[in-house]
N, CA, C and O atoms as a Tinker XYZ file with bonds, in Angstrom:
   264  protein
     1  N    -12.106000   15.284000  -14.105000    73     2
     2  CA   -13.243000   14.401000  -14.283000    64     1     3
     3  C    -13.852000   14.581000  -15.672000    63     2     4     5
     4  O    -14.256000   13.614000  -16.316000    81     3
     5  N    -13.910000   15.840000  -16.124000    73     3     6
     6  CA   -14.482000   16.106000  -17.444000    64     5     7
     7  C    -13.624000   15.473000  -18.535000    63     6     8     9
     8  O    -14.149000   14.958000  -19.521000    81     7
     9  N    -12.314000   15.512000  -18.360000    73     7    10
    10  CA   -11.425000   14.904000  -19.350000    64     9    11
    11  C    -11.613000   13.392000  -19.382000    63    10    12    13
    12  O    -11.561000   12.782000  -20.451000    81    11
    13  N    -11.829000   12.790000  -18.231000    73    11    14
    14  CA   -12.058000   11.342000  -18.153000    64    13    15
    15  C    -13.341000   10.949000  -18.881000    63    14    16    17
    16  O    -13.354000    9.986000  -19.648000    81    15
    17  N    -14.420000   11.697000  -18.640000    73    15    18
    18  CA   -15.700000   11.418000  -19.293000    64    17    19
    19  C    -15.582000   11.649000  -20.792000    63    18    20    21
    20  O    -16.121000   10.879000  -21.588000    81    19
    21  N    -14.878000   12.710000  -21.180000    73    19    22
    22  CA   -14.691000   12.979000  -22.609000    64    21    23
    23  C    -13.905000   11.854000  -23.272000    63    22    24    25
    24  O    -14.225000   11.456000  -24.392000    81    23
    25  N    -12.898000   11.347000  -22.606000    73    23    26
    26  CA   -12.103000   10.247000  -23.164000    64    25    27
    27  C    -12.946000    8.983000  -23.326000    63    26    28    29
    28  O    -12.846000    8.296000  -24.342000    81    27
    29  N    -13.763000    8.678000  -22.341000    73    27    30
    30  CA   -14.657000    7.517000  -22.444000    64    29    31
    31  C    -15.665000    7.723000  -23.575000    63    30    32    33
    32  O    -15.946000    6.793000  -24.331000    81    31
    33  N    -16.208000    8.934000  -23.695000    73    31    34
    34  CA   -17.164000    9.236000  -24.754000    64    33    35
    35  C    -16.515000    9.098000  -26.129000    63    34    36    37
    36  O    -17.122000    8.535000  -27.040000    81    35
    37  N    -15.291000    9.601000  -26.294000    73    35    38
    38  CA   -14.600000    9.483000  -27.574000    64    37    39
    39  C    -14.323000    8.026000  -27.912000    63    38    40    41
    40  O    -14.448000    7.627000  -29.070000    81    39
    41  N    -13.951000    7.232000  -26.927000    73    39    42
    42  CA   -13.732000    5.805000  -27.169000    64    41    43
    43  C    -15.021000    5.104000  -27.582000    63    42    44    45
    44  O    -15.019000    4.271000  -28.489000    81    43
    45  N    -16.104000    5.437000  -26.923000    73    43    46
    46  CA   -17.402000    4.834000  -27.249000    64    45    47
    47  C    -17.846000    5.207000  -28.661000    63    46    48    49
    48  O    -18.258000    4.344000  -29.437000    81    47
    49  N    -17.761000    6.492000  -28.991000    73    47    50
    50  CA   -18.161000    6.947000  -30.326000    64    49    51
    51  C    -17.244000    6.341000  -31.380000    63    50    52    53
    52  O    -17.717000    5.935000  -32.441000    81    51
    53  N    -15.958000    6.270000  -31.115000    73    51    54
    54  CA   -15.018000    5.673000  -32.057000    64    53    55
    55  C    -15.316000    4.210000  -32.323000    63    54    56    57
    56  O    -15.251000    3.757000  -33.466000    81    55
    57  N    -15.643000    3.467000  -31.274000    73    55    58
    58  CA   -15.944000    2.050000  -31.478000    64    57    59
    59  C    -17.265000    1.868000  -32.210000    63    58    60    61
    60  O    -17.392000    0.960000  -33.032000    81    59
    61  N    -18.256000    2.718000  -31.926000    73    59    62
    62  CA   -19.535000    2.644000  -32.637000    64    61    63
    63  C    -19.371000    2.979000  -34.115000    63    62    64    65
    64  O    -19.908000    2.286000  -34.980000    81    63
    65  N    -18.631000    4.038000  -34.398000    73    63    66
    66  CA   -18.410000    4.429000  -35.796000    64    65    67
    67  C    -17.618000    3.350000  -36.516000    63    66    68    69
    68  O    -17.919000    3.022000  -37.664000    81    67
    69  N    -16.608000    2.795000  -35.855000    73    67    70
    70  CA   -15.839000    1.708000  -36.460000    64    69    71
    71  C    -16.702000    0.494000  -36.746000    63    70    72    73
    72  O    -16.549000   -0.146000  -37.787000    81    71
    73  N    -17.599000    0.175000  -35.843000    73    71    74
    74  CA   -18.507000   -0.959000  -36.038000    64    73    75
    75  C    -19.466000   -0.686000  -37.192000    63    74    76    77
    76  O    -19.719000   -1.574000  -38.006000    81    75
    77  N    -20.000000    0.524000  -37.271000    73    75    78
    78  CA   -20.907000    0.874000  -38.364000    64    77    79
    79  C    -20.184000    0.830000  -39.704000    63    78    80    81
    80  O    -20.740000    0.357000  -40.695000    81    79
    81  N    -18.950000    1.320000  -39.741000    73    79    82
    82  CA   -18.180000    1.275000  -40.988000    64    81    83
    83  C    -17.903000   -0.161000  -41.412000    63    82    84    85
    84  O    -17.964000   -0.483000  -42.599000    81    83
    85  N    -17.603000   -1.011000  -40.460000    73    83    86
    86  CA   -17.356000   -2.416000  -40.775000    64    85    87
    87  C    -18.619000   -3.078000  -41.323000    63    86    88    89
    88  O    -18.552000   -3.822000  -42.302000    81    87
    89  N    -19.764000   -2.816000  -40.702000    73    87    90
    90  CA   -21.028000   -3.376000  -41.186000    64    89    91
    91  C    -21.375000   -2.842000  -42.570000    63    90    92    93
    92  O    -21.868000   -3.590000  -43.414000    81    91
    93  N    -21.126000   -1.566000  -42.811000    73    91    94
    94  CA   -21.395000   -0.989000  -44.125000    64    93    95
    95  C    -20.498000   -1.611000  -45.183000    63    94    96    97
    96  O    -20.941000   -1.856000  -46.305000    81    95
    97  N    -19.240000   -1.869000  -44.836000    73    95    98
    98  CA   -18.325000   -2.493000  -45.787000    64    97    99
    99  C    -18.781000   -3.898000  -46.141000    63    98   100   101
   100  O    -18.689000   -4.305000  -47.300000    81    99
   101  N    -19.269000   -4.638000  -45.167000    73    99   102
   102  CA   -19.758000   -5.998000  -45.438000    64   101   103
   103  C    -20.978000   -5.957000  -46.347000    63   102   104   105
   104  O    -21.091000   -6.773000  -47.261000    81   103
   105  N    -21.889000   -5.023000  -46.112000    73   103   106
   106  CA   -23.086000   -4.903000  -46.956000    64   105   107
   107  C    -22.703000   -4.515000  -48.378000    63   106   108   109
   108  O    -23.222000   -5.087000  -49.337000    81   107
   109  N    -21.804000   -3.554000  -48.524000    73   107   110
   110  CA   -21.381000   -3.117000  -49.858000    64   109   111
   111  C    -20.657000   -4.240000  -50.587000    63   110   112   113
   112  O    -20.879000   -4.442000  -51.781000    81   111
   113  N    -19.806000   -4.965000  -49.897000    73   111   114
   114  CA   -19.090000   -6.072000  -50.534000    64   113   115
   115  C    -20.043000   -7.192000  -50.944000    63   114   116   117
   116  O    -19.863000   -7.791000  -52.004000    81   115
   117  N    -21.038000   -7.479000  -50.137000    73   115   118
   118  CA   -22.014000   -8.503000  -50.499000    64   117   119
   119  C    -22.825000   -8.071000  -51.715000    63   118   120   121
   120  O    -23.122000   -8.894000  -52.580000    81   119
   121  N    -23.187000   -6.794000  -51.792000    73   119   122
   122  CA   -23.915000   -6.290000  -52.944000    64   121   123
   123  C    -23.036000   -6.316000  -54.186000    63   122   124   125
   124  O    -23.486000   -6.702000  -55.265000    81   123
   125  N    -21.785000   -5.906000  -54.030000    73   123   126
   126  CA   -20.861000   -5.857000  -55.156000    64   125   127
   127  C    -20.540000   -7.257000  -55.676000    63   126   128   129
   128  O    -20.304000   -7.438000  -56.871000    81   127
   129  N    -20.530000   -8.225000  -54.798000    73   127   130
   130  CA   -20.228000   -9.602000  -55.199000    64   129   131
   131  C    -21.262000  -10.139000  -56.173000    63   130   132   133
   132  O    -20.927000  -10.924000  -57.060000    81   131
   133  N    -22.515000   -9.725000  -56.020000    73   131   134
   134  CA   -23.556000  -10.202000  -56.935000    64   133   135
   135  C    -23.524000   -9.475000  -58.272000    63   134   136   137
   136  O    -24.073000   -9.979000  -59.251000    81   135
   137  N    -22.900000   -8.313000  -58.340000    73   135   138
   138  CA   -22.900000   -7.507000  -59.554000    64   137   139
   139  C    -21.730000   -7.817000  -60.490000    63   138   140   141
   140  O    -21.822000   -7.549000  -61.688000    81   139
   141  N    -20.646000   -8.370000  -59.975000    73   139   142
   142  CA   -19.448000   -8.595000  -60.776000    64   141   143
   143  C    -19.369000  -10.063000  -61.151000    63   142   144   145
   144  O    -19.406000  -10.947000  -60.295000    81   143
   145  N    -19.261000  -10.303000  -62.450000    73   143   146
   146  CA   -19.155000  -11.672000  -62.951000    64   145   147
   147  C    -17.799000  -11.822000  -63.631000    63   146   148   149
   148  O    -17.369000  -10.941000  -64.374000    81   147
   149  N    -17.142000  -12.922000  -63.377000    73   147   150
   150  CA   -15.856000  -13.175000  -64.003000    64   149   151
   151  C    -14.705000  -12.941000  -63.047000    63   150   152   153
   152  O    -14.709000  -12.001000  -62.252000    81   151
   153  N    -13.722000  -13.816000  -63.143000    73   151   154
   154  CA   -12.584000  -13.760000  -62.232000    64   153   155
   155  C    -11.724000  -12.527000  -62.472000    63   154   156   157
   156  O    -11.278000  -11.891000  -61.517000    81   155
   157  N    -11.485000  -12.182000  -63.729000    73   155   158
   158  CA   -10.624000  -11.033000  -64.037000    64   157   159
   159  C    -11.245000   -9.737000  -63.524000    63   158   160   161
   160  O    -10.546000   -8.893000  -62.964000    81   159
   161  N    -12.547000   -9.578000  -63.712000    73   159   162
   162  CA   -13.218000   -8.365000  -63.231000    64   161   163
   163  C    -13.152000   -8.280000  -61.713000    63   162   164   165
   164  O    -12.957000   -7.196000  -61.163000    81   163
   165  N    -13.311000   -9.407000  -61.032000    73   163   166
   166  CA   -13.223000   -9.398000  -59.564000    64   165   167
   167  C    -11.817000   -9.030000  -59.097000    63   166   168   169
   168  O    -11.657000   -8.318000  -58.106000    81   167
   169  N    -10.804000   -9.513000  -59.808000    73   167   170
   170  CA    -9.426000   -9.163000  -59.452000    64   169   171
   171  C     -9.166000   -7.671000  -59.637000    63   170   172   173
   172  O     -8.525000   -7.042000  -58.795000    81   171
   173  N     -9.657000   -7.111000  -60.725000    73   171   174
   174  CA    -9.453000   -5.684000  -60.980000    64   173   175
   175  C    -10.182000   -4.851000  -59.931000    63   174   176   177
   176  O     -9.597000   -3.932000  -59.358000    81   175
   177  N    -11.444000   -5.161000  -59.675000    73   175   178
   178  CA   -12.219000   -4.395000  -58.691000    64   177   179
   179  C    -11.623000   -4.574000  -57.295000    63   178   180   181
   180  O    -11.532000   -3.612000  -56.532000    81   179
   181  N    -11.225000   -5.781000  -56.963000    73   179   182
   182  CA   -10.598000   -6.012000  -55.660000    64   181   183
   183  C     -9.298000   -5.251000  -55.504000    63   182   184   185
   184  O     -9.019000   -4.702000  -54.438000    81   183
   185  N     -8.505000   -5.216000  -56.556000    73   183   186
   186  CA    -7.259000   -4.446000  -56.517000    64   185   187
   187  C     -7.500000   -2.961000  -56.343000    63   186   188   189
   188  O     -6.800000   -2.296000  -55.579000    81   187
   189  N     -8.500000   -2.438000  -57.057000    73   187   190
   190  CA    -8.827000   -1.017000  -56.909000    64   189   191
   191  C     -9.366000   -0.691000  -55.522000    63   190   192   193
   192  O     -9.030000    0.343000  -54.945000    81   191
   193  N    -10.198000   -1.572000  -54.991000    73   191   194
   194  CA   -10.704000   -1.352000  -53.637000    64   193   195
   195  C     -9.591000   -1.457000  -52.595000    63   194   196   197
   196  O     -9.567000   -0.699000  -51.625000    81   195
   197  N     -8.678000   -2.394000  -52.801000    73   195   198
   198  CA    -7.547000   -2.523000  -51.889000    64   197   199
   199  C     -6.641000   -1.306000  -51.925000    63   198   200   201
   200  O     -6.159000   -0.848000  -50.888000    81   199
   201  N     -6.412000   -0.788000  -53.114000    73   199   202
   202  CA    -5.588000    0.415000  -53.253000    64   201   203
   203  C     -6.259000    1.617000  -52.591000    63   202   204   205
   204  O     -5.602000    2.418000  -51.928000    81   203
   205  N     -7.570000    1.732000  -52.779000    73   203   206
   206  CA    -8.307000    2.827000  -52.132000    64   205   207
   207  C     -8.260000    2.685000  -50.611000    63   206   208   209
   208  O     -8.086000    3.674000  -49.898000    81   207
   209  N     -8.414000    1.466000  -50.120000    73   207   210
   210  CA    -8.378000    1.244000  -48.666000    64   209   211
   211  C     -6.997000    1.552000  -48.101000    63   210   212   213
   212  O     -6.878000    2.052000  -46.983000    81   211
   213  N     -5.953000    1.255000  -48.874000    73   211   214
   214  CA    -4.581000    1.513000  -48.419000    64   213   215
   215  C     -4.379000    2.997000  -48.114000    63   214   216   217
   216  O     -3.656000    3.351000  -47.183000    81   215
   217  N     -5.014000    3.853000  -48.896000    73   215   218
   218  CA    -4.857000    5.287000  -48.683000    64   217   219
   219  C     -5.927000    5.880000  -47.770000    63   218   220   221
   220  O     -5.659000    6.846000  -47.056000    81   219
   221  N     -7.137000    5.314000  -47.783000    73   219   222
   222  CA    -8.220000    5.919000  -47.008000    64   221   223
   223  C     -8.272000    5.480000  -45.553000    63   222   224   225
   224  O     -8.715000    6.249000  -44.699000    81   223
   225  N     -7.833000    4.269000  -45.250000    73   223   226
   226  CA    -7.894000    3.794000  -43.865000    64   225   227
   227  C     -7.067000    4.672000  -42.924000    63   226   228   229
   228  O     -7.564000    5.031000  -41.857000    81   227
   229  N     -5.829000    5.034000  -43.271000    73   227   230
   230  CA    -5.092000    5.940000  -42.365000    64   229   231
   231  C     -5.750000    7.305000  -42.209000    63   230   232   233
   232  O     -5.682000    7.899000  -41.133000    81   231
   233  N     -6.383000    7.812000  -43.260000    73   231   234
   234  CA    -7.064000    9.112000  -43.168000    64   233   235
   235  C     -8.248000    9.010000  -42.217000    63   234   236   237
   236  O     -8.411000    9.861000  -41.342000    81   235
   237  N     -9.072000    7.987000  -42.375000    73   235   238
   238  CA   -10.244000    7.827000  -41.505000    64   237   239
   239  C     -9.793000    7.558000  -40.066000    63   238   240   241
   240  O    -10.382000    8.087000  -39.123000    81   239
   241  N     -8.764000    6.750000  -39.898000    73   239   242
   242  CA    -8.264000    6.468000  -38.542000    64   241   243
   243  C     -7.735000    7.745000  -37.892000    63   242   244   245
   244  O     -7.931000    7.962000  -36.696000    81   243
   245  N     -7.077000    8.575000  -38.665000    73   243   246
   246  CA    -6.581000    9.842000  -38.136000    64   245   247
   247  C     -7.709000   10.782000  -37.741000    63   246   248   249
   248  O     -7.625000   11.472000  -36.725000    81   247
   249  N     -8.769000   10.807000  -38.550000    73   247   250
   250  CA    -9.902000   11.665000  -38.212000    64   249   251
   251  C    -10.638000   11.178000  -36.973000    63   250   252   253
   252  O    -11.165000   11.982000  -36.205000    81   251
   253  N    -10.676000    9.856000  -36.774000    73   251   254
   254  CA   -11.333000    9.310000  -35.592000    64   253   255
   255  C    -10.440000    9.328000  -34.363000    63   254   256   257
   256  O    -10.911000    9.106000  -33.248000    81   255
   257  N     -9.166000    9.588000  -34.556000    73   255   258
   258  CA    -8.248000    9.674000  -33.429000    64   257   259
   259  C     -7.666000    8.358000  -32.982000    63   258   260   261
   260  O     -7.244000    8.225000  -31.833000    81   259
   261  N     -7.634000    7.378000  -33.871000    73   259   262
   262  CA    -7.059000    6.071000  -33.513000    64   261   263
   263  C     -5.576000    6.061000  -33.704000    63   262   264
   264  O     -4.929000    5.044000  -33.453000    81   263
């Protein structure tokens, strides 16, 4: 029974943390969109953010147990 409750708790915390991370990403992207002017700069920043996400998403998913 304890393992069942722990599994439900981990799923709940994982979904909450995932939701908070998604909301934080939207806020940061909206803020960043107002700060960057020019198509070339947006492409460079977007590429760097995409490259960072490519490496960080598996690390965060592994830490959360997904």
